[in-house]
C-alpha positions as a Markdown table, in Angstrom:
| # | Residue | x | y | z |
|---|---|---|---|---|
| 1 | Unk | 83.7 | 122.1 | 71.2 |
| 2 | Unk | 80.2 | 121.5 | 69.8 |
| 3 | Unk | 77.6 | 123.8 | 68.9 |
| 4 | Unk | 76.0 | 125.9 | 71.4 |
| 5 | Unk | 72.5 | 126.0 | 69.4 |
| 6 | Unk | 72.4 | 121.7 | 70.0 |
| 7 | Unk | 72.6 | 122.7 | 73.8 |
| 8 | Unk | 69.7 | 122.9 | 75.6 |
| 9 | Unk | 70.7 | 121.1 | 78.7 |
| 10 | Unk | 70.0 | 123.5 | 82.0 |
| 11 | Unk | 72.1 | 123.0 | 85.3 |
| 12 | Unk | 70.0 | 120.0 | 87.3 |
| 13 | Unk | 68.3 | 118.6 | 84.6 |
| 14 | Unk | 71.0 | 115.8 | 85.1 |
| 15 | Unk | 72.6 | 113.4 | 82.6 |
| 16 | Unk | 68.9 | 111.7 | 81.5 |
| 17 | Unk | 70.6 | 109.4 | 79.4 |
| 18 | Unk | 68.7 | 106.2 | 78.2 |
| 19 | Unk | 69.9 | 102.5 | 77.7 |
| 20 | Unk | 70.6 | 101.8 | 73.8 |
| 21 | Unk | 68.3 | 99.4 | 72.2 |
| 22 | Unk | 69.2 | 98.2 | 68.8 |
| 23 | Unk | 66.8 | 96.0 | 66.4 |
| 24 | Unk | 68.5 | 93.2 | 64.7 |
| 25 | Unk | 69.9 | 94.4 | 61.2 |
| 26 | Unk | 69.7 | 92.8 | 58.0 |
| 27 | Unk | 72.6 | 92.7 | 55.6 |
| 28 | Unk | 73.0 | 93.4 | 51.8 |
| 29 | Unk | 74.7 | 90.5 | 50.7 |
| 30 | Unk | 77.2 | 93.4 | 49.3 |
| 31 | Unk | 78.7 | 94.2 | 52.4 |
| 32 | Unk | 79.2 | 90.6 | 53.9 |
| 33 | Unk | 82.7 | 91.3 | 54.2 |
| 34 | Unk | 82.1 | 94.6 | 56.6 |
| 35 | Unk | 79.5 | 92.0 | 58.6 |
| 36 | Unk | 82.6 | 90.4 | 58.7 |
| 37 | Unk | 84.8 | 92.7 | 60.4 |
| 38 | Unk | 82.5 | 93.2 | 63.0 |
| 39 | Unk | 81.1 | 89.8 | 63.9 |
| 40 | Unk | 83.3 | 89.8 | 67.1 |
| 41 | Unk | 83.1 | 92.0 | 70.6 |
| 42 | Unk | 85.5 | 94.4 | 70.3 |
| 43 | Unk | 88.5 | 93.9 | 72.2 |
| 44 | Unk | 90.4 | 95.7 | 75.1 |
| 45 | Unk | 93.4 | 97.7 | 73.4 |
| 46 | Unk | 95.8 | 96.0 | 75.5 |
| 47 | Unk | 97.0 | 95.9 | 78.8 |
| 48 | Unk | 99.4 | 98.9 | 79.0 |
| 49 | Unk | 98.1 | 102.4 | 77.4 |
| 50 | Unk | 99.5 | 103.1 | 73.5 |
| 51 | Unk | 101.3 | 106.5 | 73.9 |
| 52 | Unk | 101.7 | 106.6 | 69.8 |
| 53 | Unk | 100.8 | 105.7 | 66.3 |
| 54 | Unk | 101.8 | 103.1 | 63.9 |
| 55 | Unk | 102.9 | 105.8 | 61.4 |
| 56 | Unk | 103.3 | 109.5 | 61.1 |
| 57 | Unk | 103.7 | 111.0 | 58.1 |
| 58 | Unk | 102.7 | 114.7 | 56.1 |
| 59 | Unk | 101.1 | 115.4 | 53.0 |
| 60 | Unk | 100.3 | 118.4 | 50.9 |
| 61 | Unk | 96.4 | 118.6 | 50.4 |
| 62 | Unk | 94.7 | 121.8 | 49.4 |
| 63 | Unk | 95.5 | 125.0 | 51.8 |
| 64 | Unk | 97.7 | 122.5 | 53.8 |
| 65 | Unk | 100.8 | 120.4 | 54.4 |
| 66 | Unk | 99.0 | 117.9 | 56.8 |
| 67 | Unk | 100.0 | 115.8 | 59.6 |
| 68 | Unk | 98.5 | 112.7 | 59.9 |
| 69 | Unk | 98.7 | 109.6 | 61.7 |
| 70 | Unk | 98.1 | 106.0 | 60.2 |
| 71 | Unk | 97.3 | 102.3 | 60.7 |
| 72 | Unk | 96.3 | 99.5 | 59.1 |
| 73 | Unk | 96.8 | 97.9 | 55.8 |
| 74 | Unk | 97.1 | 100.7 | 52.7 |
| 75 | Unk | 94.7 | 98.4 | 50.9 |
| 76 | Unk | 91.9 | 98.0 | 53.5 |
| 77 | Unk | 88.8 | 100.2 | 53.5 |
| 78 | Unk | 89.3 | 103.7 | 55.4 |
| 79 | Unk | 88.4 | 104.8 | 58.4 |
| 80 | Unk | 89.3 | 108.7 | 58.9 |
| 81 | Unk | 88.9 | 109.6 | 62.5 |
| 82 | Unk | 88.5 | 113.3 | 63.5 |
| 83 | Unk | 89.1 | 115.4 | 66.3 |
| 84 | Unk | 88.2 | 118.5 | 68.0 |
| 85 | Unk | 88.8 | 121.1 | 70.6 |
| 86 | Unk | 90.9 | 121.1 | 73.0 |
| 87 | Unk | 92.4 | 118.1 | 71.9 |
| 88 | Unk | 94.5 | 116.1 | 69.0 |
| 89 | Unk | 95.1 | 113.0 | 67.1 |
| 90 | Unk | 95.9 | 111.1 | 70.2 |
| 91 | Unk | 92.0 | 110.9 | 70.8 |
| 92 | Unk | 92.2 | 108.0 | 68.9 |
| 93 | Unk | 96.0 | 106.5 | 69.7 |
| 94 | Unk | 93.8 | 103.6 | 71.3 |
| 95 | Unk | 90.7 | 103.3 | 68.5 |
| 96 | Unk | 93.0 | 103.4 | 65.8 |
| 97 | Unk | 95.0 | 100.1 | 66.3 |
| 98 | Unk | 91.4 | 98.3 | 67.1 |
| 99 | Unk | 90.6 | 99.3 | 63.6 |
| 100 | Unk | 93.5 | 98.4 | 62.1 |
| 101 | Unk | 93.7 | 94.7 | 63.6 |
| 102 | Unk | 89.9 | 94.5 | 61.6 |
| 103 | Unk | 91.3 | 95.4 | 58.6 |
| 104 | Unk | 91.0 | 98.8 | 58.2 |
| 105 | Unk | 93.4 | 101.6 | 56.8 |
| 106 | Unk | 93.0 | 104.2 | 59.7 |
| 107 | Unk | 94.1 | 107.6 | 58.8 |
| 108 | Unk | 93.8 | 110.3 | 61.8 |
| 109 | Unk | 94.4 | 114.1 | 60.4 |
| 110 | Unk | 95.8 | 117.1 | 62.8 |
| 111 | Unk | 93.3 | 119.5 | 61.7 |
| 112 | Unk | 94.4 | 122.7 | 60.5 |
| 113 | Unk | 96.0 | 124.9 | 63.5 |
| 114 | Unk | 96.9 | 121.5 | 65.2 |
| 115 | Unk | 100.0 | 119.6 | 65.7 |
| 116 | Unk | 102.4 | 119.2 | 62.3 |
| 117 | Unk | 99.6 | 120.2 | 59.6 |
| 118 | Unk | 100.6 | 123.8 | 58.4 |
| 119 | Unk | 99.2 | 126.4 | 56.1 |
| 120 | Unk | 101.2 | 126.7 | 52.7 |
| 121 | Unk | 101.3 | 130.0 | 52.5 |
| 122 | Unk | 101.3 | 132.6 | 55.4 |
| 123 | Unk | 99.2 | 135.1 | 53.3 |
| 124 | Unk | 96.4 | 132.3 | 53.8 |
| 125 | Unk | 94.0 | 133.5 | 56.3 |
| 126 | Unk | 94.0 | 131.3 | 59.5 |
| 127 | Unk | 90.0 | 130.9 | 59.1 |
| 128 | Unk | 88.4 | 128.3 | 61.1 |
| 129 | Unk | 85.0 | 128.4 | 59.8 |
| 130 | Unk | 82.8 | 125.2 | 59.3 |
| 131 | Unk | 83.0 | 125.1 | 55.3 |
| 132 | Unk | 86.7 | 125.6 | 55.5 |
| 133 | Unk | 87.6 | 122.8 | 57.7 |
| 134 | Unk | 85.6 | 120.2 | 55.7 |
| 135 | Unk | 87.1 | 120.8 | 52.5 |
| 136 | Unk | 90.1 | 120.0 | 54.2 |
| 137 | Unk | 89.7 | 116.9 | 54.7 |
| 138 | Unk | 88.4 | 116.4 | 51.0 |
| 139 | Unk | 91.5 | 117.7 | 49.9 |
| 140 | Unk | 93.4 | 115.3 | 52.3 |
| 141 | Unk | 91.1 | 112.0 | 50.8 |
| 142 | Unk | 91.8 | 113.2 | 47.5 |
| 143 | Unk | 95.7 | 114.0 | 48.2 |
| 144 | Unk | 95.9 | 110.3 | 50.0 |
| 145 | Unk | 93.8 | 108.5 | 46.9 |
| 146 | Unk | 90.6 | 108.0 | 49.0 |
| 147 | Unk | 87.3 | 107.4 | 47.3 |
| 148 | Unk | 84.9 | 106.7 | 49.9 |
| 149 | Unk | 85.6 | 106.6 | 53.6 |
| 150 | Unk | 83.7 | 105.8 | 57.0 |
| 151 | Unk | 84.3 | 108.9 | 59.0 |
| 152 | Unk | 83.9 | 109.1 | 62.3 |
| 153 | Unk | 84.4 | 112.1 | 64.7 |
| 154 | Unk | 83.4 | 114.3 | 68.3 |
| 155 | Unk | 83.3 | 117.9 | 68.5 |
| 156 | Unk | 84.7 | 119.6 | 65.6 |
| 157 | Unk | 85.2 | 116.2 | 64.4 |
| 158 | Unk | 81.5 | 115.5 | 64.1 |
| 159 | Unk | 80.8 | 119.1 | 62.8 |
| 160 | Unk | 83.2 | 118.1 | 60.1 |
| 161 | Unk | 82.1 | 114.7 | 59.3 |
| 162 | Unk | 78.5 | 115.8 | 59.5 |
| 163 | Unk | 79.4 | 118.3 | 56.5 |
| 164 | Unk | 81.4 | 115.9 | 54.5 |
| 165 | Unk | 78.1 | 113.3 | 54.9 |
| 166 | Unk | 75.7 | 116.1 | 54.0 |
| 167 | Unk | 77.3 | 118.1 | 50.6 |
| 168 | Unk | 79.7 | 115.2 | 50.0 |
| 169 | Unk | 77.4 | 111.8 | 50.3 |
| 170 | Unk | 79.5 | 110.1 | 47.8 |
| 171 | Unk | 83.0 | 110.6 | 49.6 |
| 172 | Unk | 81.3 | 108.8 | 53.1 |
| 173 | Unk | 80.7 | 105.3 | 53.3 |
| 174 | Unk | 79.0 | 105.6 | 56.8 |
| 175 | Unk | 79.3 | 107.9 | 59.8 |
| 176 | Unk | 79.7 | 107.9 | 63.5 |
| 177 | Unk | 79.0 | 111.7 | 65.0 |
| 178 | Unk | 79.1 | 111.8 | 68.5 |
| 179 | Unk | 76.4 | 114.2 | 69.6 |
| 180 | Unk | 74.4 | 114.1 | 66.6 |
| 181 | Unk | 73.9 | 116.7 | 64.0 |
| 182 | Unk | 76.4 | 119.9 | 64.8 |
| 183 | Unk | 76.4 | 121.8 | 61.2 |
| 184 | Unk | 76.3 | 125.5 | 62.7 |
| 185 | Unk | 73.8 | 127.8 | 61.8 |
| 186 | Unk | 75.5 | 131.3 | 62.3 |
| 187 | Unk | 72.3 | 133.4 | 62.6 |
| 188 | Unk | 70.5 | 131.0 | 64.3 |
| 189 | Unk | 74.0 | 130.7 | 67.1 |
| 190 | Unk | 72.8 | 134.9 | 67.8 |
| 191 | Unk | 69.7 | 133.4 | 70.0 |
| 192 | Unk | 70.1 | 133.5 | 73.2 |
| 193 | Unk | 69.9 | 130.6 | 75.5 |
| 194 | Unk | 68.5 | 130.1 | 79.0 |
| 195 | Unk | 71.3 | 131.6 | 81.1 |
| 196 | Unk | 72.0 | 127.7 | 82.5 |
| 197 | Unk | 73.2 | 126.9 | 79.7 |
| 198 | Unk | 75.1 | 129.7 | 78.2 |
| 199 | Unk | 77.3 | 129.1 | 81.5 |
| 200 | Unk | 78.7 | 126.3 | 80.6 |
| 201 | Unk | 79.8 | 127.6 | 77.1 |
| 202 | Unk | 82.3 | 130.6 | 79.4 |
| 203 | Unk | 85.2 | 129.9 | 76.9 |
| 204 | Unk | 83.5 | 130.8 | 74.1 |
| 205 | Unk | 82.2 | 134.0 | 75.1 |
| 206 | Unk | 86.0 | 134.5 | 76.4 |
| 207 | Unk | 87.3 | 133.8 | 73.1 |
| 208 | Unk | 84.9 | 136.8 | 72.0 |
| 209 | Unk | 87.4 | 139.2 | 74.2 |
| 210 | Unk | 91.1 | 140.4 | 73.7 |
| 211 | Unk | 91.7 | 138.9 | 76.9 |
| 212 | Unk | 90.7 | 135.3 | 76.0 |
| 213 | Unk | 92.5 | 136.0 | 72.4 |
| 214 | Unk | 95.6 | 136.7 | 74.6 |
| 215 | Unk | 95.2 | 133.4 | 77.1 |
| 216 | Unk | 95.2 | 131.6 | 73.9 |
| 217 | Unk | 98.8 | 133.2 | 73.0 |
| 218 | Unk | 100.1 | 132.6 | 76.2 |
| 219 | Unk | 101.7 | 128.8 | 76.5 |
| 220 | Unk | 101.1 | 128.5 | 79.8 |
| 221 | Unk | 97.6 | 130.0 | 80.1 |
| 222 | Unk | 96.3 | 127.9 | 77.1 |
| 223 | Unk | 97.6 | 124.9 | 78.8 |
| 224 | Unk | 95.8 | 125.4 | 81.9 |
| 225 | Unk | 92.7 | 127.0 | 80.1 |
| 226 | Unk | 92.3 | 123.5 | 78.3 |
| 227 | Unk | 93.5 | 121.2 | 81.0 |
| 228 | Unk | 90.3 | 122.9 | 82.8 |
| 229 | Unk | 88.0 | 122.6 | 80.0 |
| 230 | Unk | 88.7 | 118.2 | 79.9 |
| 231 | Unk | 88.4 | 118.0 | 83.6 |
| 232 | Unk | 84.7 | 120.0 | 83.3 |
| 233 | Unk | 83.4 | 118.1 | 80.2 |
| 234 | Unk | 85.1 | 114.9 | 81.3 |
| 235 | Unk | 84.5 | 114.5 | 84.9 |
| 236 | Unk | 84.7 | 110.8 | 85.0 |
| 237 | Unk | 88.0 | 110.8 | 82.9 |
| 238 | Unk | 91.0 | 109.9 | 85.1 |
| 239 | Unk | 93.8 | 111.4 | 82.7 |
| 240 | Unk | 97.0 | 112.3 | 84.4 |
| 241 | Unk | 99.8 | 114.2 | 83.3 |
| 242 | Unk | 101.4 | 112.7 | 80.7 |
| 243 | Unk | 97.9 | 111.9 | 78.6 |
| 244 | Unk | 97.6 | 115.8 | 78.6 |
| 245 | Unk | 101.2 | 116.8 | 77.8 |
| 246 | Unk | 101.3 | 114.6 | 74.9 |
| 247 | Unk | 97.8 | 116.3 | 73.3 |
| 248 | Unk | 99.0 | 119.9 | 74.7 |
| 249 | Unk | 102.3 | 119.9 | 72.5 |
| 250 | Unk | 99.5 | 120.1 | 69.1 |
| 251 | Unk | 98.7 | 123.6 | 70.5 |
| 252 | Unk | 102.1 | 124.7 | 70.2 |
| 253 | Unk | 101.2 | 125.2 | 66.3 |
| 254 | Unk | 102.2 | 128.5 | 65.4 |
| 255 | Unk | 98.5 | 129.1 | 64.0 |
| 256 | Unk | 96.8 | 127.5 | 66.9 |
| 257 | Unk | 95.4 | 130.5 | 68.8 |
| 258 | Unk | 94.4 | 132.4 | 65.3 |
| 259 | Unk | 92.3 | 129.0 | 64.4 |
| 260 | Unk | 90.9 | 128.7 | 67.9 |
| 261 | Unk | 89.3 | 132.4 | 68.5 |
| 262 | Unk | 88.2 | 132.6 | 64.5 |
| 263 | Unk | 86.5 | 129.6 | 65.2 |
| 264 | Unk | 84.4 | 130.5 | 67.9 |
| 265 | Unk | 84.4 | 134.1 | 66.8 |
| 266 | Unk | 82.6 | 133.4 | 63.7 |
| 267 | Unk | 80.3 | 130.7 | 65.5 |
| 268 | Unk | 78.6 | 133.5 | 67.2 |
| 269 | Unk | 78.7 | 136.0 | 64.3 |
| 270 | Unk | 81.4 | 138.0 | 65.5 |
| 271 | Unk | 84.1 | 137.7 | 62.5 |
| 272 | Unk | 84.0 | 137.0 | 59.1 |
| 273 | Unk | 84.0 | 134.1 | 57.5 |
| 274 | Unk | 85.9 | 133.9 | 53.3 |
| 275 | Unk | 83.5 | 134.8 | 50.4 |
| 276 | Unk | 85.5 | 132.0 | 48.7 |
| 277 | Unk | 82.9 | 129.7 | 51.0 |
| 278 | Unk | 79.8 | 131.7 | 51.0 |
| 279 | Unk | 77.2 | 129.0 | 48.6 |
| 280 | Unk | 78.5 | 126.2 | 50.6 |
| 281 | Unk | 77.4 | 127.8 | 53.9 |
| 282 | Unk | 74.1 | 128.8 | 52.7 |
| 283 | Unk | 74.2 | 125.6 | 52.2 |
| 284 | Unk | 74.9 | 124.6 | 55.0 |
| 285 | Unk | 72.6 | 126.9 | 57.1 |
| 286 | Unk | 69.6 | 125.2 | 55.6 |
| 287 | Unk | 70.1 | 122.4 | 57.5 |
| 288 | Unk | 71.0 | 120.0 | 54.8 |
| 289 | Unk | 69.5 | 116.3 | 55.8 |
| 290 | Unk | 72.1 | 113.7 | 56.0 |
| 291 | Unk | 71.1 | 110.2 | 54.1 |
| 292 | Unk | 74.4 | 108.1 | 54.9 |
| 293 | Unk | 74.3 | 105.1 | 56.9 |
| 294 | Unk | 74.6 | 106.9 | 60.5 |
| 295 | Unk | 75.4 | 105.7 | 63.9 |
| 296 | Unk | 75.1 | 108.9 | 66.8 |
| 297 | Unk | 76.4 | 108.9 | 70.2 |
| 298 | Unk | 75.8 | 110.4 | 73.0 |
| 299 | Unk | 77.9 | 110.3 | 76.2 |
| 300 | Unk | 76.0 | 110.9 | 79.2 |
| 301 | Unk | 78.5 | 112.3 | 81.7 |
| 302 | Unk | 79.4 | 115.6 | 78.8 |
| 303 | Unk | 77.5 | 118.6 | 80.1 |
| 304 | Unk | 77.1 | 119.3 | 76.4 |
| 305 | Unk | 74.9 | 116.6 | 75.7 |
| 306 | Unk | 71.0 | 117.5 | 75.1 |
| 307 | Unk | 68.3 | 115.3 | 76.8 |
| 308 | Unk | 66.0 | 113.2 | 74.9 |
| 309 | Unk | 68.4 | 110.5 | 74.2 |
| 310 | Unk | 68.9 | 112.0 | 70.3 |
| 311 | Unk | 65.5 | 112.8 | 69.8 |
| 312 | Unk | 66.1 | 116.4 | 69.0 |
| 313 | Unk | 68.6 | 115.9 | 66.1 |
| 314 | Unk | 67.1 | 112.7 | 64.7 |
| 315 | Unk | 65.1 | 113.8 | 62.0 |
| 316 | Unk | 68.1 | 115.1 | 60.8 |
| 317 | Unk | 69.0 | 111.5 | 59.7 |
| 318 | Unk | 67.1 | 110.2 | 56.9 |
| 319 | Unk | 69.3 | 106.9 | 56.1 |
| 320 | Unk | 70.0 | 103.6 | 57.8 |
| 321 | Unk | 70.2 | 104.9 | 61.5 |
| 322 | Unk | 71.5 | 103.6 | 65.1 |
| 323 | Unk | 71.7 | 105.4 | 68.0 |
| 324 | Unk | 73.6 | 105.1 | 71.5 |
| 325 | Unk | 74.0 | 106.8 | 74.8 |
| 326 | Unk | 76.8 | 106.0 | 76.7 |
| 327 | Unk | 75.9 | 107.0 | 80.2 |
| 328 | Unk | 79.3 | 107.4 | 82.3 |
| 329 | Unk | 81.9 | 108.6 | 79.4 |
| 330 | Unk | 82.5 | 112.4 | 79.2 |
| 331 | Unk | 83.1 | 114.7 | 76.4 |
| 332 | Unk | 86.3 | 113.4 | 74.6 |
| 333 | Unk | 84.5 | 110.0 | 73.4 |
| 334 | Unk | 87.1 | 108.0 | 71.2 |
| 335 | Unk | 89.8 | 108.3 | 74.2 |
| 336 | Unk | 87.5 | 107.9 | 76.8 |
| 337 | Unk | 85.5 | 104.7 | 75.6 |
| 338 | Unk | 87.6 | 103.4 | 72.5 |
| 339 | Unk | 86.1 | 99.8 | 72.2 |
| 340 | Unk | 82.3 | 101.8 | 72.4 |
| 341 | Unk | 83.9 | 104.0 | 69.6 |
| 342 | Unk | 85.0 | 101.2 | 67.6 |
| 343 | Unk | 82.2 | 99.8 | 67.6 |
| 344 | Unk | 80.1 | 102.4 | 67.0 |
| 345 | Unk | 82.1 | 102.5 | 63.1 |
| 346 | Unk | 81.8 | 98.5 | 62.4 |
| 347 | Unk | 78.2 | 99.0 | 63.0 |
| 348 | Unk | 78.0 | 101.9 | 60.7 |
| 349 | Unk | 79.8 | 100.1 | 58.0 |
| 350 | Unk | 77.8 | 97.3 | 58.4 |
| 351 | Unk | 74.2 | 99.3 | 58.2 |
């Protein structure tokens, strides 16, 4: 999930979300062909729900043999679309085909502890931590022959992208972040919040026990532990069974519960990161500024969304810049609202 420190929502202050208003854009004559793409409304994905992807396929980048889903013409420019917690890859089984039929190459990554990707060597440690994740998917651009790519994201998705657009501003075309700016500052995460608000983050402080490190080993408990977590974050959502058993079957990775807990572990300053990534998250805890074209959403019904409409992360943002509130999606934005989603990136790439 996101980062507690962006948090600052209390219980009854609401979902205080604000209509978007956008000024009209002007276009480098350079990227007429992106204006292009995204002259149209972004259509409906069809009138029965996709249950898969184009194409499947694994690749061995960095740390990694990674699972990754694909769409789109090889030639086109990318797209690479990020997940987060609980979920998988099939957060965007409905953006990714609405890409693809503007042209883009869509390329949707399990992360690491999800789904088919797989560490290389099982004396690799199963760390989760910020600096770790994003050079993973460097090493999968690089391992897949991508230059530059738009990346969009949620949750540990945006964390990730938000990274990538900070160190990395030459590997990122543009970038969509839902919720803003979620690079994790470990020593500022040791503050404590109002107590309203550190109640809705109970799983992480239960993945700081040996009994939430347990739920997260047991099948069944993780199962119901996550299908809770989507109905609290989502509450608008109507998923049903089979929309959750088909993301649920990524946390049968053998490394899945060792990615989860080290993750929120070292969030909060409770395990240890790898020296091996120590300059990038001083880095990182400076609060790097991020100049790439930039679109940020925020979905109004996620009990993890700050109020202020984006004010509080904005600054953060020092390039081309749109924001957006979505006021009755939930938490998992890409499956949730896909055409908002889609067109959330053609706007970025056109910025």
């Amino acid at each position: 999930m996101i980062d507690r420190r962006t948090f600052t929502r209390a219980v009854g202050l609401g979902a205080g979300t604000t209509a978007l208003s956008l000024a009209a854009q002007t276009l480098p004559q350079a990227q007429a062909q992106a204006q292009a793409r995204a002259a149209a409304p972004v259509g409906a994905p069809g009138p029965a729900a996709r249950t898969g992807f184009a194409r499947l396929a694994q690749v061995r980048a960095g740390l990694l043999d990674v699972g990754y889903a694909e769409d789109g013409p090889a030639d086109g420019p990318v797209v690479v679309c990020l997940h987060g917690w609980p979920y998988d890859i099939h957060s965007y089984v409905d953006v990714a085909p609405l890409l693809a039929a503007r042209g883009y190459r869509v390329v949707v990554p399990y992360l690491r502890g999800h789904g088919t990707t797989r560490f290389l060597s099982g004396r690799t440690m199963r760390n989760a931590q910020q600096a770790a994740v994003a050079l993973d998917v460097l090493a999968l651009m690089d391992a897949l022959g991508i230059r530059r790519a738009v990346l969009a994201g949620f949750d540990w998705g945006s964390r990730t992208a938000d990274i990538i657009a900070a160190l990395w501003p030459e590997r990122v075309e543009a970038l969509v972040s839902v919720s803003g700016y979620l690079v994790t500052d470990v020593e500022m995460q040791k503050e404590p919040l109002v107590p309203a608000a550190e109640h809705t983050w109970w799983y992480q402080f239960y993945f700081a026990t040996e009994r939430g490190r347990r739920a997260m080993e047991d099948r069944d408990k993780r199962r119901e532990l996550c299908r809770l977590v989507w109905r609290q974050v989502s509450p608008t959502w109507a998923f049903d069974d089979a929309v959750f058993d088909r993301t649920a079957a990524a946390f049968d990775n053998p490394d899945y519960a060792a990615i989860v807990i080290h993750n929120y572990r070292w969030r909060l300053g409770l395990a240890e990161g790898e020296h091996r990534y120590d300059r990038l998250e001083r880095r990182l805890a400076a609060r790097p500024r991020i100049a790439v074209p930039t679109v940020t959403l925020d979905a109004g019904r996620d009990p993890f969304t700050a109020p202020g409409d984006g004010a509080g992360y904005r600054d953060y943002f020092t390039g081309p810049y749109l924001h957006r509130s979505l006021p009755e999606v939930g938490h998992n934005v890409p499956q949730e609202a896909p055409e908002a989603f889609v067109q959330a990136v053609l706007d970025a790439d056109r910025l």
